[in-house]
Coordinates of C-alpha atoms and ligand atoms in Angstrom, one line a residue:
Chain A
X1 CA 157.0 4.7 -147.3
X2 CA 154.6 5.2 -149.8
X3 CA 152.9 2.2 -151.4
X4 CA 155.3 2.4 -154.5
X5 CA 159.1 2.0 -152.9
X6 CA 157.5 -0.9 -150.7
X7 CA 156.5 -2.2 -154.2
X8 CA 159.6 -1.5 -155.3
X9 CA 161.3 -3.0 -152.3
X10 CA 159.2 -5.8 -152.5
X11 CA 160.1 -6.9 -156.0
X12 CA 163.6 -6.5 -155.2
X13 CA 163.3 -8.4 -152.4
X14 CA 161.7 -11.1 -154.3
X15 CA 164.0 -11.5 -156.9
X16 CA 167.0 -11.9 -154.3
X17 CA 165.5 -14.5 -153.2
X18 CA 164.7 -15.8 -156.5
X19 CA 168.4 -15.4 -157.7
X20 CA 169.8 -16.9 -154.7
X21 CA 167.7 -20.2 -154.8
X22 CA 169.3 -20.4 -159.0
X23 CA 172.8 -19.7 -157.5
X24 CA 172.9 -22.1 -155.1
X25 CA 171.2 -24.7 -157.7
X26 CA 174.0 -23.7 -159.9
X27 CA 176.3 -23.9 -157.6
X28 CA 175.7 -27.8 -156.7
X29 CA 175.1 -28.7 -159.8
X30 CA 178.5 -26.7 -161.1
X31 CA 180.2 -28.4 -158.1
X32 CA 178.9 -32.5 -158.6
X33 CA 179.3 -32.3 -162.3
X34 CA 183.0 -30.1 -162.9
X35 CA 184.3 -32.5 -159.7
X36 CA 182.6 -35.8 -161.2
X37 CA 183.5 -34.7 -164.5
X38 CA 187.2 -36.6 -165.3
X39 CA 186.1 -39.9 -164.3
X40 CA 183.6 -39.6 -166.7
X41 CA 184.7 -42.5 -169.3
X42 CA 183.4 -45.1 -170.8
X43 CA 185.4 -47.7 -169.3
X44 CA 183.8 -46.2 -165.9
X45 CA 180.7 -46.4 -167.1
X46 CA 180.5 -50.1 -168.2
X47 CA 183.3 -51.9 -166.1
X48 CA 183.0 -53.4 -162.5
X49 CA 183.5 -51.6 -159.4
X50 CA 187.1 -52.7 -157.3
X51 CA 186.8 -52.7 -153.5
X52 CA 190.6 -52.1 -152.5
X53 CA 191.8 -51.3 -155.9
X54 CA 191.8 -48.0 -157.5
X55 CA 190.3 -47.5 -160.8
X56 CA 186.9 -49.4 -160.8
X57 CA 183.8 -48.6 -162.7
X58 CA 180.5 -48.5 -161.6
X59 CA 178.8 -50.8 -164.6
X60 CA 177.2 -52.9 -162.5
X61 CA 175.7 -50.1 -160.3
X62 CA 174.4 -48.4 -162.9
X63 CA 172.9 -51.7 -164.7
X64 CA 171.1 -52.0 -161.2
X65 CA 169.6 -48.7 -161.0
X66 CA 167.7 -49.1 -164.7
X67 CA 166.9 -52.9 -164.3
X68 CA 165.3 -52.1 -160.0
X69 CA 164.0 -48.7 -161.9
X70 CA 162.4 -50.9 -164.5
X71 CA 160.7 -53.3 -162.3
X72 CA 159.6 -50.7 -159.6
X73 CA 157.8 -48.8 -162.6
X74 CA 156.3 -51.9 -164.2
X75 CA 155.1 -52.6 -160.5
X76 CA 153.7 -49.5 -159.4
X77 CA 152.4 -47.8 -162.6
X78 CA 149.8 -50.3 -163.2
X79 CA 148.4 -49.9 -159.6
X80 CA 148.7 -46.2 -159.7
X81 CA 146.7 -46.3 -162.7
X82 CA 143.9 -48.3 -161.8
X83 CA 143.7 -45.8 -158.5
X84 CA 144.1 -43.0 -159.8
X85 CA 141.3 -43.4 -162.3
X86 CA 139.1 -45.0 -159.7
X87 CA 139.9 -42.4 -157.8
X88 CA 139.1 -39.3 -160.3
X89 CA 136.5 -41.0 -162.4
X90 CA 134.3 -43.5 -160.1
X91 CA 134.8 -42.4 -156.7
X92 CA 132.2 -40.6 -154.7
X93 CA 133.1 -38.3 -152.2
X94 CA 132.7 -40.4 -148.7
X95 CA 133.9 -41.5 -145.8
X96 CA 136.3 -44.5 -147.9
X97 CA 138.0 -42.3 -150.3
X98 CA 138.3 -39.3 -148.2
X99 CA 140.3 -42.6 -146.0
X100 CA 141.7 -43.7 -149.3
X101 CA 143.2 -40.2 -150.1
X102 CA 144.4 -39.4 -146.7
X103 CA 146.4 -42.6 -146.3
X104 CA 148.1 -41.8 -150.1
X105 CA 148.8 -38.1 -148.6
X106 CA 150.2 -39.6 -145.4
X107 CA 152.1 -42.3 -147.2
X108 CA 154.0 -39.8 -149.9
X109 CA 154.8 -37.8 -147.2
X110 CA 156.5 -40.8 -145.1
X111 CA 160.6 -40.8 -145.4
X112 CA 162.4 -43.1 -147.6
X113 CA 164.2 -44.8 -144.7
X114 CA 160.8 -45.4 -143.0
X115 CA 159.8 -47.1 -146.7
X116 CA 163.4 -49.2 -146.4
X117 CA 163.4 -50.3 -142.9
X118 CA 158.9 -51.2 -143.8
X119 CA 160.2 -53.4 -146.6
X120 CA 163.4 -55.1 -144.2
X121 CA 160.6 -56.4 -142.3
X122 CA 158.3 -57.4 -144.7
X123 CA 159.9 -58.7 -147.9
X124 CA 163.6 -59.6 -147.0
X125 CA 162.6 -60.6 -143.0
X126 CA 159.5 -61.7 -143.2
X127 CA 158.9 -62.9 -146.6
X128 CA 162.2 -64.4 -147.1
X129 CA 163.1 -62.7 -149.8
X130 CA 166.6 -61.3 -148.8
X131 CA 168.3 -58.7 -150.2
X132 CA 167.2 -58.9 -153.3
X133 CA 166.0 -56.6 -156.3
X134 CA 162.3 -57.8 -155.7
X135 CA 162.4 -56.8 -152.4
X136 CA 164.0 -53.4 -154.0
X137 CA 161.7 -52.8 -156.2
X138 CA 158.6 -53.8 -153.9
X139 CA 160.1 -51.0 -151.3
X140 CA 160.6 -48.8 -154.1
X141 CA 156.9 -49.1 -155.5
X142 CA 155.7 -47.7 -152.1
X143 CA 157.8 -45.2 -152.1
X144 CA 156.6 -44.6 -155.5
X145 CA 153.0 -45.6 -155.7
X146 CA 151.4 -42.5 -153.4
X147 CA 153.0 -39.7 -155.7
X148 CA 151.9 -41.6 -159.1
X149 CA 149.0 -42.0 -158.0
X150 CA 148.1 -38.5 -157.3
X151 CA 150.3 -37.0 -160.4
X152 CA 147.9 -39.5 -162.5
X153 CA 144.8 -38.3 -160.8
X154 CA 145.9 -34.6 -161.4
X155 CA 146.2 -35.4 -164.9
X156 CA 142.8 -36.5 -165.2
X157 CA 141.2 -33.9 -163.3
X158 CA 142.7 -31.4 -165.3
X159 CA 140.7 -33.1 -168.4
X160 CA 137.6 -30.7 -168.3
X161 CA 134.2 -32.4 -167.6
X162 CA 133.3 -31.7 -170.9
X163 CA 135.1 -34.4 -172.6
X164 CA 133.4 -36.5 -170.6
X165 CA 129.9 -35.7 -171.6
X166 CA 130.9 -35.5 -175.3
X167 CA 131.3 -39.4 -174.8
X168 CA 128.5 -40.1 -172.7
X169 CA 126.3 -37.8 -175.2
X170 CA 127.3 -40.2 -177.7
X171 CA 125.7 -43.3 -175.8
X172 CA 129.2 -44.9 -174.5
X173 CA 129.8 -46.1 -171.0
X174 CA 131.9 -44.3 -168.6
X175 CA 134.5 -46.8 -169.2
X176 CA 135.0 -46.6 -173.0
X177 CA 134.4 -42.5 -172.1
X178 CA 137.8 -43.4 -169.9
X179 CA 139.5 -45.8 -172.1
X180 CA 139.0 -44.0 -175.1
X181 CA 138.7 -40.3 -174.3
X182 CA 140.0 -39.5 -171.0
X183 CA 142.8 -41.3 -170.7
X184 CA 144.4 -40.7 -174.7
X185 CA 144.1 -37.2 -173.7
X186 CA 146.1 -37.1 -170.3
X187 CA 148.6 -39.3 -171.4
X188 CA 151.2 -36.1 -172.1
X189 CA 150.3 -35.1 -169.0
X190 CA 150.3 -39.2 -167.2
X191 CA 154.1 -39.8 -169.1
X192 CA 155.6 -36.9 -167.8
X193 CA 154.6 -38.2 -164.3
X194 CA 155.7 -40.9 -164.9
X195 CA 159.1 -39.5 -166.0
X196 CA 159.9 -37.1 -163.2
X197 CA 159.0 -40.0 -160.5
X198 CA 161.4 -42.4 -162.5
X199 CA 164.1 -39.2 -161.9
X200 CA 163.0 -39.6 -158.3
X201 CA 163.4 -43.7 -157.9
X202 CA 166.5 -43.9 -159.4
X203 CA 168.0 -41.3 -157.3
X204 CA 166.6 -43.0 -154.3
X205 CA 168.9 -44.9 -151.7
X206 CA 167.4 -44.9 -148.3
X207 CA 164.7 -47.1 -149.4
X208 CA 167.2 -49.7 -150.7
X209 CA 169.8 -50.0 -148.6
X210 CA 168.1 -52.5 -146.3
X211 CA 166.2 -54.1 -149.3
X212 CA 168.3 -54.5 -152.4
X213 CA 171.0 -54.6 -150.1
X214 CA 174.6 -53.0 -150.8
X215 CA 176.5 -55.7 -152.5
X216 CA 177.1 -56.0 -156.0
X217 CA 177.9 -59.2 -157.1
X218 CA 179.5 -60.1 -160.7
X219 CA 177.3 -60.3 -163.4
X220 CA 177.6 -62.5 -166.4
X221 CA 176.0 -60.4 -169.3
X222 CA 176.0 -62.8 -171.8
X223 CA 173.3 -64.9 -169.4
X224 CA 169.9 -63.6 -170.0
X225 CA 168.1 -66.4 -168.1
X226 CA 166.4 -64.7 -165.2
X227 CA 166.9 -68.0 -162.9
X228 CA 170.7 -68.5 -163.5
X229 CA 172.3 -66.7 -160.1
X230 CA 174.9 -64.9 -162.1
X231 CA 172.3 -63.1 -164.8
X232 CA 171.9 -59.6 -164.7
X233 CA 167.7 -60.4 -164.8
X234 CA 167.6 -62.7 -161.5
X235 CA 165.4 -60.8 -159.7
X236 CA 166.6 -62.8 -156.5
X237 CA 170.1 -61.5 -156.2
X238 CA 171.1 -58.4 -154.0
X239 CA 171.5 -55.7 -156.5
X240 CA 174.1 -52.1 -154.9
X241 CA 172.4 -49.4 -157.0
X242 CA 174.1 -46.2 -158.5
X243 CA 172.7 -43.7 -155.5
X244 CA 173.3 -46.8 -152.7
X245 CA 176.9 -46.9 -154.1
X246 CA 177.4 -43.5 -153.4
X247 CA 176.0 -43.8 -150.0
X248 CA 178.7 -46.6 -149.3
X249 CA 181.9 -45.6 -150.8
X250 CA 180.8 -42.1 -148.9
X251 CA 180.7 -44.2 -145.3
X252 CA 182.5 -46.7 -146.0
X253 CA 184.7 -46.6 -149.0
X254 CA 188.3 -47.6 -148.6
X255 CA 189.9 -48.1 -152.4
X256 CA 192.4 -45.2 -152.5
X257 CA 190.3 -42.9 -155.4
X258 CA 187.1 -43.1 -153.4
X259 CA 186.5 -39.4 -153.9
X260 CA 186.9 -39.4 -157.5
X261 CA 184.4 -42.7 -157.4
X262 CA 182.2 -41.2 -155.5
X263 CA 182.0 -37.4 -157.9
X264 CA 182.0 -39.6 -160.9
X265 CA 178.5 -41.6 -159.6
X266 CA 177.3 -38.4 -158.6
X267 CA 178.0 -36.6 -161.8
X268 CA 176.6 -39.6 -163.5
X269 CA 173.4 -39.4 -161.1
X270 CA 173.0 -36.0 -161.2
X271 CA 173.0 -36.2 -165.5
X272 CA 171.1 -39.8 -165.4
X273 CA 168.1 -37.5 -163.3
X274 CA 168.5 -34.0 -165.2
X275 CA 167.9 -36.7 -168.5
X276 CA 164.6 -37.8 -166.9
X277 CA 163.6 -34.1 -166.4
X278 CA 164.3 -33.2 -169.7
X279 CA 162.9 -36.1 -171.2
X280 CA 159.5 -35.3 -169.6
X281 CA 159.4 -32.0 -170.9
X282 CA 160.4 -32.3 -174.4
X283 CA 157.9 -35.8 -174.6
X284 CA 155.0 -34.1 -172.6
X285 CA 155.3 -31.1 -174.5
X286 CA 155.9 -33.3 -177.9
X287 CA 152.7 -35.6 -177.2
X288 CA 150.8 -32.6 -176.5
X289 CA 151.6 -31.0 -179.7
X290 CA 150.9 -34.1 -181.6
X291 CA 147.5 -34.5 -180.4
X292 CA 146.4 -30.6 -181.3
X293 CA 148.9 -29.6 -184.1
X294 CA 147.2 -28.8 -187.3
X295 CA 150.0 -31.4 -188.8
X296 CA 148.9 -34.7 -187.0
Chain B
X1 CA 105.0 -5.8 -178.7
X2 CA 103.5 -2.5 -178.6
X3 CA 100.2 -4.1 -177.2
X4 CA 100.3 -3.5 -173.7
X5 CA 98.7 -6.7 -172.9
X6 CA 100.4 -6.9 -169.6
X7 CA 98.2 -4.3 -168.0
X8 CA 94.8 -6.3 -168.2
X9 CA 94.4 -7.7 -164.9
X10 CA 92.5 -10.8 -166.9
X11 CA 95.9 -12.3 -168.1
X12 CA 96.8 -15.8 -167.6
X13 CA 99.8 -16.4 -165.7
X14 CA 100.3 -19.5 -167.6
X15 CA 99.6 -20.4 -170.5
X16 CA 101.1 -24.0 -172.4
X17 CA 99.7 -25.4 -176.2
X18 CA 98.9 -28.6 -175.9
X19 CA 99.5 -30.3 -179.7
X20 CA 96.7 -31.9 -181.2
X21 CA 98.2 -35.8 -182.0
X22 CA 95.8 -36.2 -184.3
X23 CA 97.8 -34.4 -186.8
X24 CA 101.0 -33.0 -185.2
X25 CA 103.5 -35.8 -184.5
X26 CA 104.8 -35.5 -180.9
X27 CA 108.7 -36.9 -181.1
X28 CA 109.1 -36.3 -177.1
X29 CA 106.8 -35.0 -174.2
X30 CA 107.5 -34.4 -170.8
X31 CA 104.7 -35.1 -167.9
X32 CA 105.1 -33.9 -164.3
X33 CA 108.9 -33.2 -164.6
X34 CA 110.8 -32.1 -161.3
X35 CA 114.3 -31.9 -160.9
X36 CA 116.2 -31.8 -157.8
X37 CA 119.7 -30.5 -157.3
X38 CA 120.1 -32.0 -153.6
X39 CA 117.3 -30.3 -151.6
X40 CA 116.6 -27.6 -154.3
X41 CA 114.0 -27.9 -156.3
X42 CA 115.7 -26.0 -159.9
X43 CA 112.6 -27.3 -162.0
X44 CA 109.3 -27.4 -160.4
X45 CA 106.8 -27.5 -163.6
X46 CA 107.8 -28.6 -166.9
X47 CA 104.9 -30.2 -168.9
X48 CA 105.7 -30.2 -172.9
X49 CA 105.3 -31.5 -176.1
X50 CA 108.1 -31.3 -178.9
X51 CA 106.9 -32.1 -182.7
X52 CA 108.8 -34.1 -184.7
X53 CA 110.9 -32.5 -187.0
X54 CA 110.6 -28.7 -185.8
X55 CA 113.1 -26.6 -184.3
X56 CA 112.0 -25.7 -180.5
X57 CA 113.5 -23.1 -178.5
X58 CA 113.7 -22.7 -174.5
X59 CA 114.1 -19.1 -173.5
X60 CA 114.3 -18.1 -170.3
X61 CA 116.9 -15.7 -168.1
X62 CA 120.2 -17.1 -166.8
X63 CA 119.0 -19.7 -163.6
X64 CA 115.7 -20.1 -165.0
X65 CA 116.3 -24.1 -165.4
X66 CA 116.3 -24.3 -169.2
X67 CA 119.2 -26.5 -169.4
X68 CA 118.2 -28.3 -165.9
X69 CA 115.5 -29.1 -168.2
X70 CA 117.2 -30.0 -171.4
X71 CA 120.2 -32.0 -169.6
X72 CA 117.2 -34.2 -168.5
X73 CA 115.8 -35.0 -171.8
X74 CA 118.4 -37.7 -172.6
X75 CA 119.6 -38.2 -169.3
X76 CA 122.9 -36.1 -168.7
X77 CA 121.6 -35.2 -165.1
X78 CA 122.2 -38.6 -164.2
X79 CA 124.3 -38.8 -160.9
X80 CA 123.7 -35.1 -161.0
X81 CA 120.5 -34.6 -159.9
X82 CA 117.1 -36.9 -159.1
X83 CA 114.6 -36.1 -161.9
X84 CA 110.9 -37.3 -161.3
X85 CA 108.0 -37.8 -163.6
X86 CA 108.0 -38.9 -167.0
X87 CA 109.6 -38.1 -170.7
X88 CA 107.8 -39.8 -173.2
X89 CA 109.7 -41.3 -176.3
X90 CA 108.0 -43.5 -178.8
X91 CA 105.8 -45.1 -176.2
X92 CA 109.0 -45.6 -173.4
X93 CA 109.0 -43.5 -170.4
X94 CA 112.9 -42.7 -170.7
X95 CA 113.4 -41.6 -167.3
X96 CA 112.3 -44.9 -165.8
X97 CA 115.3 -47.0 -164.5
X98 CA 114.7 -49.9 -166.9
X99 CA 115.9 -48.0 -169.9
X100 CA 118.9 -48.8 -171.7
X101 CA 120.6 -44.4 -170.8
X102 CA 123.7 -45.6 -173.5
X103 CA 120.9 -47.1 -176.3
X104 CA 118.4 -44.2 -175.7
X105 CA 121.4 -41.5 -175.9
X106 CA 122.1 -42.7 -179.7
X107 CA 118.4 -41.6 -180.4
X108 CA 118.7 -38.6 -178.6
X109 CA 122.1 -36.7 -179.1
X110 CA 123.3 -33.3 -177.4
X111 CA 124.9 -30.8 -178.5
X112 CA 126.8 -28.6 -175.4
X113 CA 127.4 -24.7 -174.7
X114 CA 131.3 -25.1 -175.7
X115 CA 132.8 -26.8 -178.2
X116 CA 134.2 -30.2 -177.1
X117 CA 135.5 -31.8 -179.5
X118 CA 137.8 -35.1 -178.6
X119 CA 141.5 -34.7 -178.6
X120 CA 141.5 -37.1 -181.8
X121 CA 141.7 -36.2 -185.6
X122 CA 138.1 -34.8 -187.3
X123 CA 137.4 -38.1 -189.2
X124 CA 138.1 -40.2 -185.6
X125 CA 135.7 -37.8 -183.7
X126 CA 133.0 -38.7 -186.1
X127 CA 133.7 -42.3 -186.5
X128 CA 134.9 -43.0 -182.9
X129 CA 131.6 -44.1 -181.3
X130 CA 130.1 -45.4 -184.5
X131 CA 133.4 -48.0 -184.2
X132 CA 132.5 -48.6 -180.7
X133 CA 128.6 -49.5 -181.4
X134 CA 130.9 -52.2 -184.1
X135 CA 130.3 -50.3 -187.4
X136 CA 134.1 -50.8 -189.0
X137 CA 133.1 -51.0 -192.6
X138 CA 135.6 -48.3 -193.7
X139 CA 133.6 -47.5 -196.9
X140 CA 130.8 -47.2 -194.8
X141 CA 132.7 -45.2 -191.9
X142 CA 133.3 -42.5 -194.9
X143 CA 130.5 -42.6 -195.9
X144 CA 129.1 -41.2 -192.7
X145 CA 131.8 -39.1 -192.3
X146 CA 131.0 -36.9 -195.6
X147 CA 127.0 -37.1 -194.9
X148 CA 127.7 -36.0 -191.4
X149 CA 129.8 -33.3 -192.3
X150 CA 127.8 -32.3 -195.3
X151 CA 124.7 -32.2 -192.9
X152 CA 126.6 -29.6 -190.7
X153 CA 127.9 -27.3 -193.7
X154 CA 131.8 -28.4 -193.2
X155 CA 132.6 -30.4 -195.9
X156 CA 134.0 -28.4 -198.4
X157 CA 136.3 -26.6 -195.9
X158 CA 137.9 -29.8 -193.8
X159 CA 137.7 -32.3 -196.3
X160 CA 141.1 -32.2 -197.2
X161 CA 142.0 -32.3 -193.9
X162 CA 139.8 -35.2 -192.3
X163 CA 143.3 -36.5 -190.5
X164 CA 143.9 -33.6 -189.0
X165 CA 143.1 -33.0 -184.7
X166 CA 140.1 -31.2 -184.2
X167 CA 141.6 -29.2 -181.8
X168 CA 143.6 -27.1 -184.4
X169 CA 139.9 -25.8 -185.7
X170 CA 138.4 -22.7 -185.0
X171 CA 135.9 -22.3 -182.3
X172 CA 132.8 -22.4 -185.0
X173 CA 134.3 -25.4 -187.0
X174 CA 134.7 -27.4 -183.6
X175 CA 131.1 -26.6 -182.7
X176 CA 130.1 -27.6 -186.6
X177 CA 132.0 -31.1 -186.0
X178 CA 130.1 -31.3 -182.6
X179 CA 126.9 -30.9 -184.3
X180 CA 128.2 -33.4 -187.3
X181 CA 129.4 -36.1 -184.2
X182 CA 126.2 -36.0 -183.0
X183 CA 124.4 -36.6 -186.3
X184 CA 126.7 -39.4 -187.5
X185 CA 125.1 -41.5 -185.1
X186 CA 121.3 -40.7 -186.6
X187 CA 120.0 -39.7 -183.7
X188 CA 115.9 -38.6 -183.4
X189 CA 116.4 -35.8 -181.7
X190 CA 119.5 -33.4 -180.9
X191 CA 119.4 -31.2 -178.1
X192 CA 121.7 -28.3 -177.8
X193 CA 122.5 -26.1 -175.3
X194 CA 123.2 -22.6 -176.1
X195 CA 125.8 -23.9 -179.1
X196 CA 126.7 -20.7 -180.3
X197 CA 127.2 -18.6 -177.0
X198 CA 131.1 -19.4 -177.2
X199 CA 130.9 -17.9 -181.2
X200 CA 131.0 -14.6 -183.0
X201 CA 128.1 -13.3 -185.4
X202 CA 129.5 -15.1 -188.4
X203 CA 129.8 -18.5 -186.8
X204 CA 126.6 -17.9 -185.2
X205 CA 124.2 -17.4 -188.2
X206 CA 126.1 -20.7 -189.7
X207 CA 125.0 -22.9 -187.1
X208 CA 121.5 -21.5 -187.4
X209 CA 121.4 -21.7 -191.1
X210 CA 123.1 -25.7 -190.7
X211 CA 120.0 -26.0 -187.7
X212 CA 117.5 -24.6 -190.2
X213 CA 118.4 -27.6 -193.3
X214 CA 118.9 -30.0 -190.1
X215 CA 115.2 -29.7 -189.4
X216 CA 114.2 -32.0 -192.5
X217 CA 115.0 -35.2 -190.5
X218 CA 115.7 -34.5 -187.1
X219 CA 114.0 -32.9 -184.3
X220 CA 115.8 -29.9 -183.0
X221 CA 115.0 -28.7 -178.9
X222 CA 117.8 -25.7 -178.6
X223 CA 118.5 -23.8 -175.3
X224 CA 119.4 -20.0 -175.8
X225 CA 119.3 -16.8 -174.4
X226 CA 119.2 -15.0 -177.5
X227 CA 116.1 -13.9 -178.3
X228 CA 116.7 -12.8 -181.9
X229 CA 118.2 -16.1 -182.5
X230 CA 115.1 -18.0 -180.8
X231 CA 112.9 -15.6 -183.4
X232 CA 114.7 -16.7 -186.3
X233 CA 114.8 -20.5 -186.2
X234 CA 112.3 -21.8 -184.2
X235 CA 108.4 -22.5 -184.9
X236 CA 107.5 -23.1 -181.2
X237 CA 109.4 -21.2 -178.0
X238 CA 109.3 -22.2 -174.4
X239 CA 109.6 -19.4 -171.9
X240 CA 111.1 -20.8 -168.6
X241 CA 110.8 -18.6 -165.3
X242 CA 112.4 -19.7 -161.9
X243 CA 112.1 -23.2 -162.6
X244 CA 108.5 -23.3 -164.4
X245 CA 107.3 -23.3 -167.8
X246 CA 105.1 -19.9 -167.9
X247 CA 104.7 -20.0 -171.4
X248 CA 104.6 -22.3 -174.4
X249 CA 103.3 -20.9 -178.3
X250 CA 104.0 -21.0 -181.8
X251 CA 107.3 -18.8 -181.9
X252 CA 105.8 -16.2 -183.7
X253 CA 103.3 -15.9 -181.1
X254 CA 104.9 -15.5 -178.0
X255 CA 107.6 -12.8 -180.2
X256 CA 104.7 -10.6 -181.3
X257 CA 101.4 -11.4 -178.7
X258 CA 102.3 -13.1 -175.8
X259 CA 99.8 -14.3 -173.4
X260 CA 101.5 -14.2 -170.1
X261 CA 102.7 -10.6 -168.9
X262 CA 106.3 -12.0 -167.7
X263 CA 107.0 -13.3 -171.0
X264 CA 106.7 -10.2 -172.3
X265 CA 108.7 -8.2 -170.2
X266 CA 111.2 -10.5 -170.8
X267 CA 111.0 -10.6 -174.7
X268 CA 111.1 -7.0 -174.6
X269 CA 114.2 -7.4 -172.5
X270 CA 112.9 -5.4 -169.3
X271 CA 115.1 -8.0 -167.2
X272 CA 117.5 -11.3 -168.2
Ligands
ADP1 N1 125.0 -29.0 -161.4 C1 124.4 -28.1 -160.3 N2 124.2 -28.5 -158.7 C2 123.5 -28.0 -158.3 N3 122.5 -26.9 -158.7 C3 122.7 -26.6 -160.0 C4 123.4 -27.6 -160.9 N4 123.2 -26.9 -162.2 C5 122.0 -26.0 -162.4 N5 121.9 -25.7 -160.7 C6 120.9 -24.8 -160.4 O1 119.5 -25.0 -160.9 C7 118.8 -24.1 -161.1 C8 118.6 -23.8 -163.1 O2 120.0 -23.3 -163.6 P1 120.1 -24.1 -165.2 O3 119.3 -24.8 -165.3 O4 121.4 -24.3 -165.3 O5 119.7 -22.7 -165.6 P2 119.8 -22.0 -167.2 O6 120.4 -23.0 -168.1 O7 118.6 -21.6 -167.4 O8 120.5 -20.7 -166.8 C9 119.9 -22.6 -160.9 O9 119.6 -22.1 -159.8 C10 121.2 -23.3 -160.7 O10 122.3 -22.8 -159.4
MG2 MG1 122.3 -22.8 -169.7

């Protein structure tokens, strides 16, 4: 066999592999979206779930998912940003930073169900937070922090050293250079990382089953005082999210339309995650364009 | 250059010009400067004086220590290399650790080999560091933007697009913006490390013209690997070889009758 035919065969094999990956993905997405499509009504998206009768919605679960996501991001983003800045801009190569980096590496490969059980023992049981949004948000923070830190560190590392030297040579301090030169230049890529990780957090179930719980008590959407028990904002209430809802229906759902609700919920979940991904790309490109374009 | 001085056995190995400080004002001088990257001593001898309002060129083969020397002059090597010796500026040793490095760098500015404008507008590129230093008056800032862009010979080209992104400028314009940004801080001394090496010939000659204008107000020290450029613009030239300054003299002497054999070899293009 000469080099040319070998090359042709190899190319064909790689095309076939890539093609089958795309096919599997398309099949999966198509199947989920098509089977869930009939359920996608405004009523389904906004009404509470029903445990024993047909016609339940996912309104509360959807709200819970977004609220948990927001809280988890509010907690994890500042920490990840600080850690990312420290690791990329200030840390020297020594045993301490090697330990930190290794720890982040290990944490980021931890199975989310382990994070969930850890959260259950620490927050729910030991710190007596119970099955609550707060326990869930903290577990999600543990789940999210390593990857977000690495993504922010990577965004900062992608800014060329020339930019740092430019700031220092003008008599700016290290901190001024980081906050006013490096961070703004890294915003598009940091934002992309945040939104992508938001997609991961949004679809997470295992870390939440034993932390934010599997029940979605009725909420009073007229009451926004976070200290009231039926307020949607109350962080101490249990809160089943969309992803947990799907898991729950499929393992023990007894409503007559369980499979339809599950299919509809899955479609919503997949659509939301896709939306996060497209939003990340679009916003990242747009911001980058804005920073570099001639028309301000 | 046709003279064959390097054949004579008594040609000196080093020839360093020393200024008569009664008639020449020295803006900056180095004494006993040694620079180490780890255990590697990249600069072993660099005792030079730089005259005020003159252009001094640093030439030499790649790796001979020009950038290492230049970057030590405004402490850009802090945290990268260990710099020993004295750098005298206005009766101060700016290599001492009592020096406020950030303040010092406002007197000794630097322009790098690759243009490095911030991802900000042209206007913000120039005013940003000034604002951090407390210059807030809009009218004053506008004035500084205009004068520094004029001095960098690009005001007419960009005066209508000051609020557009600097990253949209051409390479030559970006480099001149970097020069404008440096002189907006009103430094005494401007250090430039091969500022034109990434640019085309037209942009290069524009930068050279700009520098010749600037020397009326600034002391300029420029690294260049371009011999014609050094000959065209510099008043004094230092020849670096293997981490040592082997020859330092008036530019016209270096380029016509160098005293050190290796200098002659280098400028005749025999190595480098
Ligand atoms: N950041 C650095 N770390 C270690 N060695 C360096 C560094 N920068 C330069 N050197 C070494 O110092 C010597 C001089 O380099 P440099 O000053 O960049 O030369 P030039 O600017 O004349 O080309 C070279 O041997 C180079 O490998
Ligand atoms: Mg160099």
